[in-house]
Coordinates of C-alpha atoms in Angstrom, one line a residue:
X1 CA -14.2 -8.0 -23.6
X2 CA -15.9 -8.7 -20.4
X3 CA -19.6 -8.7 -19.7
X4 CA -21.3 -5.9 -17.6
X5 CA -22.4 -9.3 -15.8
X6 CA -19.0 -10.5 -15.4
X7 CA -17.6 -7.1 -14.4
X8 CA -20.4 -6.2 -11.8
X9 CA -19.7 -9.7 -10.1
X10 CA -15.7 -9.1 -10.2
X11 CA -14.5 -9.2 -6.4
X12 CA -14.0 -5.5 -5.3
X13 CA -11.0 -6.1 -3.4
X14 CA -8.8 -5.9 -6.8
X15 CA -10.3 -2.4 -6.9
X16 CA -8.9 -1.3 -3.5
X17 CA -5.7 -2.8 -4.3
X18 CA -4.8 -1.1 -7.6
X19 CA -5.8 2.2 -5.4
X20 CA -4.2 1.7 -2.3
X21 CA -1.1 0.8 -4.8
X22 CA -1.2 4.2 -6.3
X23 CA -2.1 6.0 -2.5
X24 CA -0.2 8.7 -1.4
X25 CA 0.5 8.4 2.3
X26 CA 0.5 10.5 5.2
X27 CA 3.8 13.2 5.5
X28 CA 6.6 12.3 7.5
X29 CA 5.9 14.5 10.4
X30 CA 2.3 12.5 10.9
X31 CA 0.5 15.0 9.5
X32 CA -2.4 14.7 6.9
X33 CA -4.1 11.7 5.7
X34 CA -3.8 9.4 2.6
X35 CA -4.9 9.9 -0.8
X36 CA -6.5 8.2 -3.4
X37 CA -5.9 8.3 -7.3
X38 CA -9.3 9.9 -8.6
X39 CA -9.7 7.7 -11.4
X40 CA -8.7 8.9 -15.1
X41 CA -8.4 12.6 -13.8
X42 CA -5.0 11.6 -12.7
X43 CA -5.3 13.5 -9.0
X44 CA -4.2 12.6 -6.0
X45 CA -7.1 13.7 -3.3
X46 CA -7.7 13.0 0.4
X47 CA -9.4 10.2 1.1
X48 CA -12.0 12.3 3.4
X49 CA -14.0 15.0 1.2
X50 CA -15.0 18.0 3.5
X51 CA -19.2 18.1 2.9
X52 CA -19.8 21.7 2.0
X53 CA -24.1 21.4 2.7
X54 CA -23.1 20.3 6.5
X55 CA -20.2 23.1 7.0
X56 CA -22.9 25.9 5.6
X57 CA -25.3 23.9 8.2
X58 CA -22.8 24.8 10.8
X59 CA -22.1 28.0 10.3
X60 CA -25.7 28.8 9.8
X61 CA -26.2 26.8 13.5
X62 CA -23.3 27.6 15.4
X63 CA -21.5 30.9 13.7
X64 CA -19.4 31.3 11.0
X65 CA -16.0 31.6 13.3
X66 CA -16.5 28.2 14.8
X67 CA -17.3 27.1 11.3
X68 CA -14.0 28.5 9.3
X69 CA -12.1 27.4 12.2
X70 CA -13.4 23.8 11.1
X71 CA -13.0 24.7 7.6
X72 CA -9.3 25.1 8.2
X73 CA -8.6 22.6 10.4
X74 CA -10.1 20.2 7.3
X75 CA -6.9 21.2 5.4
X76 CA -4.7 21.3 8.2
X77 CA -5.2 17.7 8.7
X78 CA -5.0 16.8 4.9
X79 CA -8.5 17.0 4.3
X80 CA -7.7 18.9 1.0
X81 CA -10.9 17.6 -1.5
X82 CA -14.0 19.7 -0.6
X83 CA -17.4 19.6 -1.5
X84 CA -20.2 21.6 -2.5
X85 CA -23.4 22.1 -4.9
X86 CA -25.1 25.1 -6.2
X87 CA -28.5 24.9 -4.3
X88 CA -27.3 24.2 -0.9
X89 CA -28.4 26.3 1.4
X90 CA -30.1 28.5 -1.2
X91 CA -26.3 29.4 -2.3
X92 CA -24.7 30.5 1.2
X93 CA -22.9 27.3 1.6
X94 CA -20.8 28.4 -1.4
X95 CA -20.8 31.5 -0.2
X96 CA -19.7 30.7 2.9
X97 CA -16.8 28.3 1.5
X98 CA -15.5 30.8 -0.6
X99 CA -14.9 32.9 2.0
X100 CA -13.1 30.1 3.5
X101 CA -11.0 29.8 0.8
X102 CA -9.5 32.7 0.9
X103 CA -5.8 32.6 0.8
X104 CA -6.0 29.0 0.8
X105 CA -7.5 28.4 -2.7
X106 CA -4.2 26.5 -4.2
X107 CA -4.4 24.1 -1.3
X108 CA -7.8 22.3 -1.9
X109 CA -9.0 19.9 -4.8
X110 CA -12.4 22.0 -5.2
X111 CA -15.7 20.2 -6.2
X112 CA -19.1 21.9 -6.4
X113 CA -22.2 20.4 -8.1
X114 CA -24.9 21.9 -10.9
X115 CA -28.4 21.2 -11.3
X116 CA -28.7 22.4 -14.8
X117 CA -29.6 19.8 -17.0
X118 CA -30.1 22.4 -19.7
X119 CA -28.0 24.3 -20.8
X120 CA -29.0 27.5 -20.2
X121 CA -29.7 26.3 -16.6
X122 CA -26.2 24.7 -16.2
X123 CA -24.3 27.9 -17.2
X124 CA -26.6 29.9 -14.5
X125 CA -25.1 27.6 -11.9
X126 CA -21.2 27.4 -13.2
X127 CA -21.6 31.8 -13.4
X128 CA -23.2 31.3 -9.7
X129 CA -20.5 29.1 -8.1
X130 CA -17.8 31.0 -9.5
X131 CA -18.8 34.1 -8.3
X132 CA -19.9 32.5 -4.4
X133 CA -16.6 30.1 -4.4
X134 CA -14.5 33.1 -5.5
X135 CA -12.4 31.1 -7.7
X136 CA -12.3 31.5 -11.3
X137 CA -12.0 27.3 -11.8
X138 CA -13.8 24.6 -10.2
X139 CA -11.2 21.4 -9.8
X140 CA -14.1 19.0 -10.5
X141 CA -18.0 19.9 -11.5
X142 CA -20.4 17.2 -11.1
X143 CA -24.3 17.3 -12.2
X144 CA -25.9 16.4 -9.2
X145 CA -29.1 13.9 -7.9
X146 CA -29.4 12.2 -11.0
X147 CA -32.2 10.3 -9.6
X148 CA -34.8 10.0 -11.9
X149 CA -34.9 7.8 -14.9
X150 CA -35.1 10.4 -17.2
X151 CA -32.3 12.9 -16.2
X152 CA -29.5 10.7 -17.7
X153 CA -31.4 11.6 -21.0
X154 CA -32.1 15.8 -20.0
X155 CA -28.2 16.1 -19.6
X156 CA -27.7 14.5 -22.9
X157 CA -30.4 15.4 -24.7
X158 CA -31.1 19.4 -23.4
X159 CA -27.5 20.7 -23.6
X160 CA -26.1 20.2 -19.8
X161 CA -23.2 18.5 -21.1
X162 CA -22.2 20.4 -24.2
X163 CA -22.2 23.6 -22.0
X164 CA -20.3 21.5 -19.2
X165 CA -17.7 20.3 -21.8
X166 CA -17.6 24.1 -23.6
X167 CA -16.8 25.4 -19.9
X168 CA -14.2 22.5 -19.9
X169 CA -12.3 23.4 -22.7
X170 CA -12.6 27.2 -21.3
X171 CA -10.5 26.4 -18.2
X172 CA -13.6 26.8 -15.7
X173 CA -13.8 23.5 -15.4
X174 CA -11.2 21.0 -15.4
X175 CA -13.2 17.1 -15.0
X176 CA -16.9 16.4 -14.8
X177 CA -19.0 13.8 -13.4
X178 CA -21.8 13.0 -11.5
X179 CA -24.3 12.3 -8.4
X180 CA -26.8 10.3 -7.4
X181 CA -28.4 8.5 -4.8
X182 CA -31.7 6.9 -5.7
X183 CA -31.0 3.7 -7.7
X184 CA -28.0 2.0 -9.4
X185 CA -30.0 1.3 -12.8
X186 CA -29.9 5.2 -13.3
X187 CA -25.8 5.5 -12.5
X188 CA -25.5 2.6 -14.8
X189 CA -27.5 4.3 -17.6
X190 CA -25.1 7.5 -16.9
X191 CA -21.9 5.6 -17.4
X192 CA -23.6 3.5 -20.6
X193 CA -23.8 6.5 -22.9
X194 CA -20.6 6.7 -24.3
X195 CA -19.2 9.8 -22.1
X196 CA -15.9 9.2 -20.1
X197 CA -17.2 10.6 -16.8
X198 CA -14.4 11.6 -14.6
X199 CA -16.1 10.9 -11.5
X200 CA -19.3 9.5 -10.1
X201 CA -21.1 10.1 -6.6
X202 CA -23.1 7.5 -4.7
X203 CA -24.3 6.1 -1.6
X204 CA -21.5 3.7 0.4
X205 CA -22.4 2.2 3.7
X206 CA -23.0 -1.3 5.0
X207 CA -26.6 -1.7 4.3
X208 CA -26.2 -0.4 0.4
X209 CA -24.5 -4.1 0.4
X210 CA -28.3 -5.5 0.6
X211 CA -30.4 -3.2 -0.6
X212 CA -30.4 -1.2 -4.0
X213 CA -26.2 -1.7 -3.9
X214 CA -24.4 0.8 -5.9
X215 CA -21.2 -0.8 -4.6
X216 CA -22.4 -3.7 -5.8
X217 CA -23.7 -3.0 -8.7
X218 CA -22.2 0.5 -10.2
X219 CA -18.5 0.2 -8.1
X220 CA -17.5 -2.0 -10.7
X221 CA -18.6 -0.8 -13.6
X222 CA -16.4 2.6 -12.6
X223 CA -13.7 0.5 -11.8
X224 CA -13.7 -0.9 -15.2
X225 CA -14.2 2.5 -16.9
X226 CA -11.3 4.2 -14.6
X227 CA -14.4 6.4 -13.2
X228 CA -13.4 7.5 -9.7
X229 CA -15.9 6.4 -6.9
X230 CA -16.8 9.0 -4.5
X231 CA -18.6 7.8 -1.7
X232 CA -21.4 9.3 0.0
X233 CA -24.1 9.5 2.7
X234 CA -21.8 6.7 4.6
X235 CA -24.0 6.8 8.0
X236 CA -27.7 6.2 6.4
X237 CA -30.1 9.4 6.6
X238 CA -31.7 10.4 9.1
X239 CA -31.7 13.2 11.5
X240 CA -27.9 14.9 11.4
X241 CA -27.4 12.5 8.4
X242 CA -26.5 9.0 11.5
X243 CA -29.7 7.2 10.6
X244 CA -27.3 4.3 11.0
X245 CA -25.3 4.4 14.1
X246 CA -28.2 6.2 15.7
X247 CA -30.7 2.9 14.9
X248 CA -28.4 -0.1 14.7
X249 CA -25.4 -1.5 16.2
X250 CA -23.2 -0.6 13.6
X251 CA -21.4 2.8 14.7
X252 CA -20.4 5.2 13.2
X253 CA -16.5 4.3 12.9
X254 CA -17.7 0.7 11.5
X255 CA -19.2 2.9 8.9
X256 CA -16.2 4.7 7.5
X257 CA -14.3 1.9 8.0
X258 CA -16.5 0.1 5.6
X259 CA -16.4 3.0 3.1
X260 CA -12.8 3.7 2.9
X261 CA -12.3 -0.9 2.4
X262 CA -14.1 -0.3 -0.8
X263 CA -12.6 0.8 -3.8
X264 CA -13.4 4.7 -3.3
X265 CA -11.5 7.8 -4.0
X266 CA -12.7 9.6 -1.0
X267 CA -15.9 9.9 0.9
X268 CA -17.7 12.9 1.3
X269 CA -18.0 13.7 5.2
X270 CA -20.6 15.9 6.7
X271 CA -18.8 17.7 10.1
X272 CA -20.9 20.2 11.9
X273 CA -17.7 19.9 14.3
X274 CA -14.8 19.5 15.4
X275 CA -15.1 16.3 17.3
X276 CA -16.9 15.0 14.3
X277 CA -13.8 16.2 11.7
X278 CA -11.0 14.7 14.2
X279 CA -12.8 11.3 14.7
X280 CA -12.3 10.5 10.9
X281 CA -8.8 11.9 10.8
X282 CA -7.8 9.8 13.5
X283 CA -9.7 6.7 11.6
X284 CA -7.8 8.0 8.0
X285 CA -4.6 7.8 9.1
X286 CA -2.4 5.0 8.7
X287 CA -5.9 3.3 7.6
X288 CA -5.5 -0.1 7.3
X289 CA -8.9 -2.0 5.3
X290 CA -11.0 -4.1 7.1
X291 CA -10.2 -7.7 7.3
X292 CA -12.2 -10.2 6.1
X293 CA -13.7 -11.4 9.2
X294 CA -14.8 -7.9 10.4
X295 CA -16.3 -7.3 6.9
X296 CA -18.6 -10.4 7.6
X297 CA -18.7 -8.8 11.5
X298 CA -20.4 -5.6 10.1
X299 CA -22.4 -7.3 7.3
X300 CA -24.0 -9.6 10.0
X301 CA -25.4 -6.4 12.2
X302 CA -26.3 -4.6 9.0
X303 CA -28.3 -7.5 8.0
X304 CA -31.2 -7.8 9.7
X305 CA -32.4 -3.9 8.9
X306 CA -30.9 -3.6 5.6
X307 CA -32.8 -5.3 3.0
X308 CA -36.2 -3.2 2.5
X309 CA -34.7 0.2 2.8
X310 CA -35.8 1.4 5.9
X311 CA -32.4 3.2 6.8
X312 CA -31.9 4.7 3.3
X313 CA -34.8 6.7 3.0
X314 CA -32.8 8.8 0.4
X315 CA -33.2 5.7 -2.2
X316 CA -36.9 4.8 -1.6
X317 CA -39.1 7.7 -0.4
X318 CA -38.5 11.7 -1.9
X319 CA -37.4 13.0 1.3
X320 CA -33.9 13.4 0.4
X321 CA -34.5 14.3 -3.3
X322 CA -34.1 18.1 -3.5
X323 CA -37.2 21.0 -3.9
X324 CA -35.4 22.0 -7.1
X325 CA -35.6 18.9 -8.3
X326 CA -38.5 17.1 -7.3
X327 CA -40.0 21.2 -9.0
X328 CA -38.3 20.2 -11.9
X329 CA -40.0 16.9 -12.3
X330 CA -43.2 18.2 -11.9
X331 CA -43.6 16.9 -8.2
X332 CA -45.7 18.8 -5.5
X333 CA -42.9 20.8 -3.1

């Protein structure tokens, strides 16, 4: 067998192949977008995953009309996986997507996250997001900001996951997984203890290549494990979530480029509109992966900002870690 070494240093590019090999393309008539196999679930999802904390964001901001009309656009143009959690916007965002859902619930691969590590905690949230979401099944549940070095142990340990696998075998849930964004040793400690995770969430953007790299580092390891990637906070943090386009030269397109060459599922998109929604369709279709050469183009005006984590704040400061969670942790709010 392989060593974690050896597997971690494996060229990624393998990765993308075996996925692009099994991709789904756009329909005939040039609508939709590609899909990705979603690692040992078996699915086929779109390679963009509609962010459910920005679309509550926008319909809190700019009315909820303008914000189902983005909504359904999303699936219009095969953006099919969408995305939530349990504590976003205090619950509306749920509640807002489920109202979204309405007659279209058979049409979208539905994913919405829990930040139970308990159990008693985690079945709160599953009874919450049902009821929100409308739906009496969630395609794909994922405990979400595993970011401290002990929550890998709490979801083991305190009854998270027995309740996650109970609701499993109950048809509420059909795969499980989960998030993070703070530091590949705790991903790694999530996929070492001996649970086949359907899915895992983490940071993807050029600067992760130098700094703290989950695609480096964790990518890999899922790839190995048939764990699908899903790919987040692609444009840095920051104000509107473009902390890297915003502060570097490398735009915004540069950075879902980069995402969708790796070896990822789908990347979860926040849209506030529909400029933002359409800019990535037009970039999904037909997507080709970035040559070499512009790989090394992009990883040369990453460089010089990347390496001390000044443009993922969400790794090295609390600012992106959650109220509930930081509560949970015993952390001042």
């Amino acid at each position: 067998m392989a060593s974690t070494r050896s597997i971690r240093n494996a060229p990624l590019g393998g990765g993308l192949a075996a996925l692009l090999a099994q991709a789904v393309p756009q329909d005939d008539e040039g609508r939709g977008i590609p899909t990705r196999r979603l690692g040992r679930t078996g699915e086929q999802v779109s390679i963009l995953c509609l962010g459910g904390a920005h679309l509550g964001r926008a319909a809190k901001d700019d009315g909820e009309n303008a914000a189902m009309r983005l909504a359904h656009a999303a699936v219009d143009n095969g953006v099919f996986f969408w995305d939530n959690a349990w504590m976003y916007h205090d619950g509306y965002a749920e509640e807002f997507m489920g109202r979204a859902l309405k007659g279209r619930r058979d049409q979208v691969f539905l994913m919405t996250k829990n930040s139970g590590r308990d159990e008693k905690f985690a079945r709160q949230c599953l009874d919450d997001s049902l009821r929100r979401l409308q739906t009496d099944y969630i395609d794909l549940w994922q405990f979400h900001e595993i970011n401290y070095d002990n929550d890998p142990d709490w979801v083991f340990e305190r009854g998270g996951l027995r309740f996650a696998l109970e609701a499993q075998e109950a048809g509420k849930v059909r795969h499980i997984g989960f998030t993070g964004h703070k530091h590949p040793a705790i991903h790694l400690r999530m996929l070492g203890k001996g649970f086949d995770w359907a899915t895992s969430q983490m940071p993807i953007n050029p600067m992760d290549h130098f700094y703290r790299s989950f695609q480096n580092e964790v990518v890999p390891i899922c790839i190995a494990k048939d764990v699908g990637v899903i790919g987040m906070k692609c444009l840095g943090g920051g104000p509107r979530e473009a902390e890297i386009p915003t502060k570097t030269k490398v735009t915004a397109e540069m950075c879902v480029r980069w995402a969708l060459s790796l070896p990822v599922s789908s990347i979860v998109r926040g849209y506030i509109n529909m400029e933002q929604l359409m800019a990535d369709v037009k970039i999904a279709r037909g997507f080709q992966a970035l040559s070499q050469q512009a790989r090394e183009e992009i990883m040369t005006l990453a460089a010089a900002g990347a390496g001390d984590g000044r443009h993922e704040h969400f790794k090295s400061t609390q600012r992106y870690d959650a109220p509930i969670y930081r509560q949970m942790h015993g952390f001042k709010v």
